[in-house]
Amino acid sequence: MSHTVLQILLLAIVGLPLAGAVAALLPAPPGLKGRNPGQAVLRHGVTVTGAVLALTVALAAGFDHDRPARMQATTDVSWIPALGIRFHLGVDGVSLPLLVLTSLLTFLCALYSYFRTPDGPSPKAFVALLLLLEAGTLASFAVLDLVLFFLAFETVLVPMYFLIARWGGEGRERGAWRFVLYTLLGSVVMLLGLLLVGIKGGTFDMVALATDNGSGLSHSTQVIAVLAIGAGLAVKAPMFPLHSWLPDAHTAAPTAGSVLLAGVLLKMGTYGLVRIVLPVAPDGAHTLAPYLAAFAAVGIVYGSLVCLALARRGSGGDLKRLIAYSSVGHMGFVLLGVSTLTPTGVNAALFANIAHGLITGLLFFLVGGIKDRYGTTDLDRLSGPTGAALYGRAPRLGGLLAFGAVASLGLPGLAGFWGEMLAMFASFRPADGLSRPAYLTFMALAGLGTLLTAAYLLVVVRRVCMGGNGEQRPAATATGPALADVRPYEFAAWTPLVVLTVLAGLWPAALLGLTDPAVQQLLGGGK
């Protein structure tokens, strides 16, 4: 496919959701209103996100897979000449999978919401905010200018805040405010770091800075830049101990908000580390890498211990909150891989990013389905005498929950296995100059985290799918009558995530073949 066609596709992918967000607020054209205006705007959301997904698939199909390290579909024009800021877009093997993941999850959320609209204000605002969120996220993965990256990074805050605050559940105001305050404070520090790099490096162009590989920045400047930029990215990642906004936001968010927050927004933090921090300030990254690894390893164990505590009988644990805390542990593997500064570790981080988006997105969809049926996500109520007992009352839903759990614990043959395994493998032999004994300790902690993850997820499956005593009961017992199993629209929204989780687990080379050449080039200073 020609460069011009790819260029148009990428511009359309970034611009169409923004135009669709504006159009969602306008009156529906005559003949397209359906049964009511609400249904028309929800259909509009499905149509726009579906078109964006189709364009992204076309971009992926036309992408030169033989040269994934080369920036493709580029647009580079002057935007603010006085400040040296350019409108620079492009895609390579690092960003392409994230673009596809974002467009897929947003389309599935729009499709799910068409049939199961969350309680709240006008559907017009919901669809407009969903499309604005998609536009900001796609732009974050496509822009190649530091200032544009910051603007796109901040764009997602507004729609996510309102999605949580207006369509969320109990505690939504607290969750929304914590999300905004933490992210804004981190973003202010990150902006200072980006400006420092741009001014000292003489350009805000991310490709040029990566090619220079920090040659124009002193060691002290690089360390300060990594601290500042890394702080803002670590909040979004989320890295322990900057994660405390995450459980409240996830627990309160509507199903679509939780899926996108876990599946897409968290990836913006780790993507920024790989795209900006490692190639632009390699000496600073090398100095601070052991500290990042330490926080990542502690986060893996901490997240797993909290989940294990929430899963215990009588703890009053919330299933949605448990999955939110599990993200702290899973994203810890991503950060651990990045901290090794090796191609294996960075590839592990990028693979784990995609796997986490697929698996945790599926889990939040499933929890939303359980809450729709039972009106609660409280584990004690779900596992009580009149609780879920999904294997007996809704076997397909129970089977999908068990599948999501074993995928999340890293079962070989599914997507969750490869990122965690490669991150620990990279920790066994980190980059030259990093303390191998320290990284062996971090690897051991990560291994402990995998055991704890298996423990709490199996406890959750036992309690929710089998019931309080762990014995599978038939549908018509004290647990109550059989409930609606997986509905057609749920099947349509969840099946792609199941299929991709299996395919990525069985054929990891499809993703690693894209990321590895690009990672090699980023770590090698564009060479």
Coordinates of C-alpha atoms in Angstrom, one line a residue, residues 14 60 72 160 205 246 276 300 324 402 463:
V14 CA -7.1 10.0 14.6
A60 CA -2.4 -2.8 9.8
Q72 CA 5.3 4.6 8.4
M160 CA -12.8 9.7 31.6
D205 CA 10.5 15.8 17.6
L246 CA -6.9 3.1 40.4
I276 CA 10.3 8.7 25.0
I300 CA 3.6 -7.3 41.8
A324 CA -8.5 -3.4 39.6
A402 CA -12.9 -19.2 34.6
R463 CA -16.4 -18.9 45.2

